[in-house]
Coordinates of C-alpha atoms in Angstrom, one line a residue:
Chain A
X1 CA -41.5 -116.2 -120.0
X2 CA -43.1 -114.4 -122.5
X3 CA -42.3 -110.7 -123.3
X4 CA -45.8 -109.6 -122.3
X5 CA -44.7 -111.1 -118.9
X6 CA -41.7 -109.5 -118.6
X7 CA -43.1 -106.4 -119.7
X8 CA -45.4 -106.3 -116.6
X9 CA -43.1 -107.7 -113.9
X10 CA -40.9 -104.7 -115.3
X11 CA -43.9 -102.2 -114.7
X12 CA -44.4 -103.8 -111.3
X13 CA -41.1 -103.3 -109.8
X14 CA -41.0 -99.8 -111.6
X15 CA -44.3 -98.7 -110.1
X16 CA -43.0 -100.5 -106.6
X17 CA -40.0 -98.4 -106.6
X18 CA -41.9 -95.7 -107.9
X19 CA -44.2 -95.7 -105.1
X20 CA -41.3 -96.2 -102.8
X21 CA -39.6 -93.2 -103.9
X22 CA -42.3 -90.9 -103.4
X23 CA -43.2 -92.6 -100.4
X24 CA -39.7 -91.9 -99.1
X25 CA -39.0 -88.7 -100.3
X26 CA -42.5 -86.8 -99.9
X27 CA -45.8 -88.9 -98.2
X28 CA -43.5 -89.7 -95.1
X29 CA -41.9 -86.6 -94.0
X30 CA -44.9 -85.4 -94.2
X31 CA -46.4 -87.7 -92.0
X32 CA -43.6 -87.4 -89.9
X33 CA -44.0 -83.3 -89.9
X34 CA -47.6 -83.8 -88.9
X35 CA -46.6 -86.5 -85.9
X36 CA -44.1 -84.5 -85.0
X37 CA -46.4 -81.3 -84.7
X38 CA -48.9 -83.2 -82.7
X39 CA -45.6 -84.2 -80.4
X40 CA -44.9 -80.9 -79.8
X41 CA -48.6 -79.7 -79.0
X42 CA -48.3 -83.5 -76.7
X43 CA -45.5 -81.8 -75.0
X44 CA -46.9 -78.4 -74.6
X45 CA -50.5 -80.4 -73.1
X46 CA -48.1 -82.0 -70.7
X47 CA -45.9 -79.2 -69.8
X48 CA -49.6 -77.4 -69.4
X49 CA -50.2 -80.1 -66.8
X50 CA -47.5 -80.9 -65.0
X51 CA -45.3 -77.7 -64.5
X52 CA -44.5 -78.8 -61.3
X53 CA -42.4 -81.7 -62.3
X54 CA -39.7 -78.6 -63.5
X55 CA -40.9 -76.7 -60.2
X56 CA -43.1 -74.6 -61.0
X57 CA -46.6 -74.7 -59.0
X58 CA -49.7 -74.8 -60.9
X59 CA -53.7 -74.0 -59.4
X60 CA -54.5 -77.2 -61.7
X61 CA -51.6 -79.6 -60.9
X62 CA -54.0 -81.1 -57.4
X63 CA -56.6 -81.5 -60.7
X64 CA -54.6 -83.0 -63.3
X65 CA -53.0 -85.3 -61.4
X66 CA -55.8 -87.4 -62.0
X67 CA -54.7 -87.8 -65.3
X68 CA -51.5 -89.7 -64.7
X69 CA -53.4 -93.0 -64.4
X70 CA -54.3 -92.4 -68.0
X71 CA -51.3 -91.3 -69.3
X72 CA -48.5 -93.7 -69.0
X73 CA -47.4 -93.7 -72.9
X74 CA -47.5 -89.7 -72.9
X75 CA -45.7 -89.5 -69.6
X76 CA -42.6 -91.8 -70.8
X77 CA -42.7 -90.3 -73.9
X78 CA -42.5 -86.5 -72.8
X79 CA -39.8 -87.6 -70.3
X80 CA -37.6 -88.8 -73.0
X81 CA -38.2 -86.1 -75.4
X82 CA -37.3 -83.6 -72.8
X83 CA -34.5 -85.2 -72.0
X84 CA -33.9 -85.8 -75.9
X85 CA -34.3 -82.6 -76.9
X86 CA -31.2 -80.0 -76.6
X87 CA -32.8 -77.3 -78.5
X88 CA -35.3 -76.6 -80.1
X89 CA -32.9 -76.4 -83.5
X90 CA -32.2 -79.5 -83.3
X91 CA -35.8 -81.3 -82.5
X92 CA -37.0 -79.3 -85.6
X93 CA -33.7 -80.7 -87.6
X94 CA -35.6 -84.1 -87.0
X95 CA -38.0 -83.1 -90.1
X96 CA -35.5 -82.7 -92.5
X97 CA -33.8 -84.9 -94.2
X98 CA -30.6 -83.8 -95.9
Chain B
X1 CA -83.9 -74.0 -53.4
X2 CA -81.4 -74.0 -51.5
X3 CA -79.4 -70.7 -50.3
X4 CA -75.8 -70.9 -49.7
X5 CA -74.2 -68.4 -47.1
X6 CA -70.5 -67.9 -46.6
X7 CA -68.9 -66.0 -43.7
X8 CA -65.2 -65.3 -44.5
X9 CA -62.7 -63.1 -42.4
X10 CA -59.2 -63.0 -41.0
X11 CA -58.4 -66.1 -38.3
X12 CA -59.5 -65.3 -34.9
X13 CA -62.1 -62.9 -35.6
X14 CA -64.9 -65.4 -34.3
X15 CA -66.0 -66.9 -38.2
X16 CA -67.4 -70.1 -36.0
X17 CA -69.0 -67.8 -33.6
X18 CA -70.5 -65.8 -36.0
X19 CA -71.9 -68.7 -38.6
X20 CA -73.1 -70.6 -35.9
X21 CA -75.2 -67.8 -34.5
X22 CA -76.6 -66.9 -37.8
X23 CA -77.3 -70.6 -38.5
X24 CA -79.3 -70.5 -35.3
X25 CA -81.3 -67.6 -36.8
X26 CA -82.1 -69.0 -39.6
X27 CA -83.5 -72.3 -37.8
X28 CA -85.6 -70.4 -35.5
X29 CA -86.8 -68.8 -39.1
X30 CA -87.9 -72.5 -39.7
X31 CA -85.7 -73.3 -41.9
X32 CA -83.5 -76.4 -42.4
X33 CA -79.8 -75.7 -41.8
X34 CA -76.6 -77.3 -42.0
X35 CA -73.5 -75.8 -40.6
X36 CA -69.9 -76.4 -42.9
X37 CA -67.0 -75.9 -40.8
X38 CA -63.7 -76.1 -42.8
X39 CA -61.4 -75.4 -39.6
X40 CA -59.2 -78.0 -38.8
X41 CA -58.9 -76.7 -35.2
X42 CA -62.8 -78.0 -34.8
X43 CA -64.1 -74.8 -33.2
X44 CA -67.7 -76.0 -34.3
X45 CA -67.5 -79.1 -31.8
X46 CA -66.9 -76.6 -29.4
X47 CA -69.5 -74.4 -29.9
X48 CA -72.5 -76.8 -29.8
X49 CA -70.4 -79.1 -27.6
X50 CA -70.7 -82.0 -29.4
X51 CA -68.5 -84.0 -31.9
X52 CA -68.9 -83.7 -35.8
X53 CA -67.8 -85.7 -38.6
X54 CA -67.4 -85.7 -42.1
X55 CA -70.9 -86.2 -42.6
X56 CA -73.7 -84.0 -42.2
X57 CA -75.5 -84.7 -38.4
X58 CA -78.4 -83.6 -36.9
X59 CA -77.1 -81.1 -33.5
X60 CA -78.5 -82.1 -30.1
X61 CA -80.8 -79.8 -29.1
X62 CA -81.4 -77.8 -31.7
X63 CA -84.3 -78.9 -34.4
X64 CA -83.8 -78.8 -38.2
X65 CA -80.0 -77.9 -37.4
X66 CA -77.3 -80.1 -38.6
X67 CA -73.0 -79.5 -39.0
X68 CA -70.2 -81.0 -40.2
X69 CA -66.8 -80.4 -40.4
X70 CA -64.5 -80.9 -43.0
X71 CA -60.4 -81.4 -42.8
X72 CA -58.9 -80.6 -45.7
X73 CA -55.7 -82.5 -44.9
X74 CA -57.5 -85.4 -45.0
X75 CA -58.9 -84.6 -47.9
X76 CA -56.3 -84.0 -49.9
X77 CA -55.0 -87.4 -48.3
X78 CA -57.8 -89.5 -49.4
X79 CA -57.2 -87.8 -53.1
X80 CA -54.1 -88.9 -52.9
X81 CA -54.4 -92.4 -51.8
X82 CA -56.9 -93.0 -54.3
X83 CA -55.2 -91.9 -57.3
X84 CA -52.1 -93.7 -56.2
X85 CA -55.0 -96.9 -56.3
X86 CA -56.1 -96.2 -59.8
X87 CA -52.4 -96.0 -60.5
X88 CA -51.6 -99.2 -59.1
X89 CA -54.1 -101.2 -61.1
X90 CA -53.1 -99.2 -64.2
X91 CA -50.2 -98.7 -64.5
X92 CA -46.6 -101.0 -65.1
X93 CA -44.7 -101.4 -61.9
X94 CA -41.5 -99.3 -63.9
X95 CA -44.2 -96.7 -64.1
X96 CA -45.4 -96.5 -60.6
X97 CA -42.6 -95.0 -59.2
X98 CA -42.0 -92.1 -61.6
X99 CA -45.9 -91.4 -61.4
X100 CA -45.6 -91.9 -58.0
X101 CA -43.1 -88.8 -57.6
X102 CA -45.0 -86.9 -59.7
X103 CA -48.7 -87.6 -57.9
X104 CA -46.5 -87.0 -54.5
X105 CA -45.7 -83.6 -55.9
X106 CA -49.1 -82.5 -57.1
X107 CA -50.4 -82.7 -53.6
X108 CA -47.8 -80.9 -51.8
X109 CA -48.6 -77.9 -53.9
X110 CA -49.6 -74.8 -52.5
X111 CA -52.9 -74.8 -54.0
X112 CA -53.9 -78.4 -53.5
X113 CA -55.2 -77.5 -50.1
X114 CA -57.7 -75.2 -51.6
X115 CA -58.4 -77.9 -54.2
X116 CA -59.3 -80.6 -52.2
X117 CA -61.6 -77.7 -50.1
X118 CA -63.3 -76.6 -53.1
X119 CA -64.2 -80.3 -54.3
X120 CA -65.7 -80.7 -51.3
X121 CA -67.9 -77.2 -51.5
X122 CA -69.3 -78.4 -54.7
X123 CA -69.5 -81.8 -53.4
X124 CA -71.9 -80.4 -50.4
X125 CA -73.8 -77.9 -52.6
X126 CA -74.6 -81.2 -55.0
X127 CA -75.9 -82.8 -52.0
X128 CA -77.5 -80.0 -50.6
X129 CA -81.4 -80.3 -51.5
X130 CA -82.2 -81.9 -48.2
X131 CA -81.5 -78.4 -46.3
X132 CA -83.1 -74.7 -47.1
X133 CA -79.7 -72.8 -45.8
X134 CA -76.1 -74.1 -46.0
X135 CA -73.5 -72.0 -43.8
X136 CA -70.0 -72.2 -44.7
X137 CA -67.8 -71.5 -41.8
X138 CA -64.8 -70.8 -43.7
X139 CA -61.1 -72.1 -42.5
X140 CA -58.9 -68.8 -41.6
X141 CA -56.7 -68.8 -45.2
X142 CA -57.9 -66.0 -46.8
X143 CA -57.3 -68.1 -49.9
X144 CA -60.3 -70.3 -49.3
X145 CA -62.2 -66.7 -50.2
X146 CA -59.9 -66.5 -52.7
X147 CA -60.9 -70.1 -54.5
X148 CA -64.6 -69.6 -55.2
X149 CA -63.6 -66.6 -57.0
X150 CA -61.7 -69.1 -59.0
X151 CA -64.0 -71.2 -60.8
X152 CA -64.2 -68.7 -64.1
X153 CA -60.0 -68.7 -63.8
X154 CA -59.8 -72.6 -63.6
X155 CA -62.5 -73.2 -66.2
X156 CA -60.4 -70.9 -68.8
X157 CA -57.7 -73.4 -67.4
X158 CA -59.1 -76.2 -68.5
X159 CA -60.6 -75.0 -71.4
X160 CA -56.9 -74.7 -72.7
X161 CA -55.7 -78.0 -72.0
X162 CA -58.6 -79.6 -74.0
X163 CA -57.9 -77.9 -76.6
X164 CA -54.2 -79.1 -76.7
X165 CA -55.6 -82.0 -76.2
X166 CA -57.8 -82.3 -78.9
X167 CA -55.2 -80.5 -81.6
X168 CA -52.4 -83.0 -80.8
X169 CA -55.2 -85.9 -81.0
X170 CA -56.4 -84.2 -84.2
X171 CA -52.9 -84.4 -85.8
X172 CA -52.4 -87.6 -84.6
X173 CA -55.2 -88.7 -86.4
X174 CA -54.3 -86.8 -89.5
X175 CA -50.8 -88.7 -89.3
X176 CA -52.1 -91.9 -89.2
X177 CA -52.9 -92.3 -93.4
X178 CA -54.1 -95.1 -95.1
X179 CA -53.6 -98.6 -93.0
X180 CA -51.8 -96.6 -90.1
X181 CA -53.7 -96.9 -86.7
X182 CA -53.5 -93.3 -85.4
X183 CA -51.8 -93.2 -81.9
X184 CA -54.5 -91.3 -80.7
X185 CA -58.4 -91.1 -81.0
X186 CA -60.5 -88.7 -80.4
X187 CA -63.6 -90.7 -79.6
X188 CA -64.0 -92.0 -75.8
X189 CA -60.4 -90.5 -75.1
X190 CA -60.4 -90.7 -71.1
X191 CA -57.9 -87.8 -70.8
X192 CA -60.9 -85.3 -72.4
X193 CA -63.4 -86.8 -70.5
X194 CA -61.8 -86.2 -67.1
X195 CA -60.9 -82.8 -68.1
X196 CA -64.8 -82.1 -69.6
X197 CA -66.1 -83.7 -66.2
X198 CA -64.0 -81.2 -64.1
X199 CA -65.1 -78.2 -66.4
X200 CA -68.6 -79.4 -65.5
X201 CA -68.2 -79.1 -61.8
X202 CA -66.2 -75.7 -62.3
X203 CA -69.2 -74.3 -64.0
X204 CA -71.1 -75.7 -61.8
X205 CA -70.0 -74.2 -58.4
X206 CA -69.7 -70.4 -60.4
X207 CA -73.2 -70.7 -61.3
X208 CA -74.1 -71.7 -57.6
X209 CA -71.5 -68.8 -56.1
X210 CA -72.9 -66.1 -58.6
X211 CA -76.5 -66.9 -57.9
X212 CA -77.6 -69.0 -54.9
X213 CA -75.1 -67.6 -52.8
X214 CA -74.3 -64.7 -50.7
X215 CA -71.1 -63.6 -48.7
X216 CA -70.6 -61.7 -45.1
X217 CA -67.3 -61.3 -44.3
X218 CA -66.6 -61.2 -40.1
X219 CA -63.9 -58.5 -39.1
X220 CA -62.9 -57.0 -35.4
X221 CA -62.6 -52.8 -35.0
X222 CA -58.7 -52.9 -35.4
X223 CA -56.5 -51.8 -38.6
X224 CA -55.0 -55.5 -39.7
X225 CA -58.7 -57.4 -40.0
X226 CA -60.3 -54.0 -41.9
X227 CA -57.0 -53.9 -44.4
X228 CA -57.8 -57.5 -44.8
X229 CA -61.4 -57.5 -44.8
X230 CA -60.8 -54.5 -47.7
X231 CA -58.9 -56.8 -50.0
X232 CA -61.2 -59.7 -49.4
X233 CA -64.0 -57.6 -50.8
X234 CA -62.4 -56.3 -53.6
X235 CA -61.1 -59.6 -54.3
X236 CA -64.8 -61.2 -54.2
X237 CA -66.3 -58.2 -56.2
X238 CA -63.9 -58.9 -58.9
X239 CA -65.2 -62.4 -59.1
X240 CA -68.7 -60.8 -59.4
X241 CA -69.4 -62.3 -56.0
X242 CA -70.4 -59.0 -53.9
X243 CA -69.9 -59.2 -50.2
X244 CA -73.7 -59.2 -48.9
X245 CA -73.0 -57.3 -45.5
X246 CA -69.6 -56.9 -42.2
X247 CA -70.4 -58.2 -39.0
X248 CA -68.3 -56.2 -37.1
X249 CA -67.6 -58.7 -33.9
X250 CA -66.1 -58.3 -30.4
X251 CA -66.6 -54.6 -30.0
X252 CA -65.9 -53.7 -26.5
X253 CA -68.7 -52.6 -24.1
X254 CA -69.0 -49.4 -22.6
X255 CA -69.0 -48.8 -19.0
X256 CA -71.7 -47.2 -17.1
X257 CA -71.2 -43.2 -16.9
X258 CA -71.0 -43.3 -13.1
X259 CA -67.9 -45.8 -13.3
X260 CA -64.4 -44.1 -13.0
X261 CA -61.8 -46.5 -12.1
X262 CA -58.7 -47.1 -14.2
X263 CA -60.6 -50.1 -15.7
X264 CA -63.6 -47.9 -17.1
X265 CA -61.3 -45.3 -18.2
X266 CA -59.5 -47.6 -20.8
X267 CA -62.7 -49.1 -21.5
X268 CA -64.3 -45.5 -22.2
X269 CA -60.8 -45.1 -24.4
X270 CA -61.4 -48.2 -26.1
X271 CA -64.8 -47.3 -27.3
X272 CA -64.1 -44.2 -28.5
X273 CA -61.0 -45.9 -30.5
X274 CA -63.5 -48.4 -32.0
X275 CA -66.3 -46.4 -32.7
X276 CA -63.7 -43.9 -34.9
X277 CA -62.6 -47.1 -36.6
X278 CA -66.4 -48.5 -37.1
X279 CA -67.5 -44.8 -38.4
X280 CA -64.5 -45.4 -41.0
X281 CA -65.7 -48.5 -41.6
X282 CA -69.2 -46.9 -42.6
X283 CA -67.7 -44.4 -44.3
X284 CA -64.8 -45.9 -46.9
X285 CA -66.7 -49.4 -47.8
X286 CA -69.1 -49.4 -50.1
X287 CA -70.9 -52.6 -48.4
X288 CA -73.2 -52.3 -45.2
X289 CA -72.2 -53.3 -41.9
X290 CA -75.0 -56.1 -41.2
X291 CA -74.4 -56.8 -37.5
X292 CA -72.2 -55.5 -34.3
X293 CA -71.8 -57.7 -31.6
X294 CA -70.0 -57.3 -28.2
X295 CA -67.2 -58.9 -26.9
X296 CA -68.4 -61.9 -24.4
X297 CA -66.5 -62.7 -21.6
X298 CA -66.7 -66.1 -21.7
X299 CA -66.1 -68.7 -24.6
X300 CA -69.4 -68.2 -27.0
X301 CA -71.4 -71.5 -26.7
X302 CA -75.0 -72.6 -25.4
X303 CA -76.9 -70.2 -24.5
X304 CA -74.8 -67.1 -24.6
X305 CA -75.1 -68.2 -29.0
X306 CA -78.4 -67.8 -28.5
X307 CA -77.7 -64.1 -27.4
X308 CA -75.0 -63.9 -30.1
X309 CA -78.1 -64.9 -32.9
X310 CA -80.1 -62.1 -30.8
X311 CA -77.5 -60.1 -31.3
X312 CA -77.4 -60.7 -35.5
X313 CA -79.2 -58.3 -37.3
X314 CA -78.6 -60.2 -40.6
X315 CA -82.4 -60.3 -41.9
X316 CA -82.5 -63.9 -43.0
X317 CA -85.2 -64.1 -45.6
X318 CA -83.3 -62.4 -48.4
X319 CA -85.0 -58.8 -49.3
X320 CA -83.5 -58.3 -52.6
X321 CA -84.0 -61.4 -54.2
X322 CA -87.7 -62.6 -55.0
X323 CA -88.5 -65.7 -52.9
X324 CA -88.8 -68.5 -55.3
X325 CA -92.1 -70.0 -55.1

């Protein structure tokens, strides 16, 4: 192996680890801010829709019941985030990462 | 173009008797009417003595009249069955039964009576080209008056959740960076498109209420149908839907000046009461009374409608609107 070799499988793992790094440390939590933003707005849609599932009647709930077909992920999803979610402290502790 | 008419009112204050008489009017004005009885009691099929369905059919012996008469029960049923269809050949069988609870919910609602009602208004004033005048006879709940004020309400409604909607699919979209598929798209999502067809129809029927359509509202001469009748007009008014005309119904008659029995004596009284409480009337609404008509001794159908429609004062050609040509 040559030194010019070596030389650029060192710059390749650097610039992997490099990528990695800021990857980790800055592209994804930001990504994860943004997902978890449209979550919340998700939840807030749902809640919007279905109010009725936590007893409270709604004049749109006869309408948006025609949405359920169409919303299978959303629905498990929102189910399991409300149960999920003890405060709101500690669904927005989900962004940070200490 | 078609005209829509609605005659609202407390139960009991002869709604059926009162549509039905003015729908007779209007035919013998020539023009083509159908009758929309919401009452689940059927009080139409009594009138005309015949039966009606859910469809519109032409009434025995009267030409260029036709009724029908829709149960909202049954409407919110067939809702309900369907969606739980759609969800059937959607949906995983784990899924079902949560939905399920959830769809089971949404129709036991107080409001989803007056949902499935209102679909089926806008459903009839869609299909309503065929006929010149549609009559609603509407069911007792003073909600049903309530619900076509709604449309503006409901559209504001839905206007919000497509704009959750289309933030959270936005960020979504946003999230999903370089090779990432994005959980959501925007384009051909089937949530919006439900929610943009129902805004349609909401606009729809407020554009119909606010300008092809005009409002009586039926009351009797005693305090609890004029405190009612009083909300329901302010109620409508706020909607911008102003209440056309009263027909004040089953006034009593008066008995001949040479009568003096106990009988004519608390008829006499009886007059006098009523005619306080229809000066009142005049006085403290600001809309017209359009009609009075007597009491009738006898269950209102055949011919003694006929002397009901005589009876109607309602000018059917419309005078303040210019006739389209």
């Amino acid at each position: 192996m040559t030194l010019a070799d070596r030389i650029a499988t060192f710059r390749a793992t650097l610039e992997e680890w490099l990528r990695g790094l800021y990857h980790g440390m800055i592209a994804h939590p930001a990504y994860e801010k943004i997902e978890a933003e449209a979550e919340d707005l998700e939840d807030a849609f749902m809640l919007a829709c279905f109010p009725d599932a936590f007893g409270i009647p709604s004049p749109v709930s006869y309408y948006t019941a025609e949405l359920l077909p169409f919303l299978e992920d959303e629905y498990q999803a929102w189910e399991r985030r409300m149960w999920d979610r003890q405060s709101i402290i500690e669904r927005k502790g989900h962004q940070y990462h200490f | 173009m078609t005209e829509f008419t609605f005659f609202g009112g407390k139960g009991g204050v002869g709604k059926t008797t009162v549509s039905s008489a003015y729908a007779l009017e209007c035919v013998d004005a020539g023009l083509e009417t159908l009758v929309v009885s919401t009452d689940p009691a059927h009080s139409t099929a009594d009138v005309f003595d015949q039966e009606f369905g859910d469809e519109p059919r032409p009434v025995e012996g009267y030409d260029g009249l036709s009724a029908m008469e829709i149960d909202p029960d049954r409407e919110v049923q067939d809702h309900l069955s369907e969606l739980k269809q759609q969800l059937g050949s959607q949906l995983s069988a784990t899924m079902v039964n949560e939905v399920d609870i959830q769809l089971e919910m949404a129709h036991q609602t107080p409001g989803a009576y007056e949902a499935a009602l209102f679909d089926r208004f806008v459903e009839v004033m869609r299909n309503a080209e065929p006929y010149d005048r549609v009559v609603f006879d509407t069911s007792p709940t003073g909600s049903t008056l309530r619900l076509l004020a709604l449309p503006e309400l409901l559209e504001r409604w839905i206007d919000r959740l497509m704009d959750k909607r289309e933030r959270s699919i936005d960020l979504f979209e946003k999230a999903a960076i370089g090779n990432n598929e994005p959980r959501r798209v925007m384009e051909g999502d089937p949530i919006l498109a439900r929610l943009r067809e129902r805004k349609e129809r909401f606009e729809f029927a407020g554009e119909v209420l606010r300008e092809d359509a005009t409002f009586y509202l039926v009351l009797n001469p005693d305090e609890l149908s004029i405190r009612e009748t009083r909300r329901s007009v302010e109620t409508l008014a706020e909607a911008d839907l102003p209440v056309r005309g009263l027909v004040v119904n089953r006034l009593s008659p008066e008995p001949d000046p040479d009568e003096n029995g106990r009988g004519a004596r608390y008829l006499r009284q009886r007059v006098e009461t009523e005619r306080d409480r229809l000066e009142r009337i005049e006085r403290e609404f600001d809309v017209p009374i359009a009609a009075t008509i007597e009491t009738r001794v006898e269950e209102v159908r055949g011919s003694i409608l006929e002397d009901v429609a005589a009876d109607l004062e309602i000018e059917v050609e419309d005078g303040d609107r210019a006739p389209t040509t």
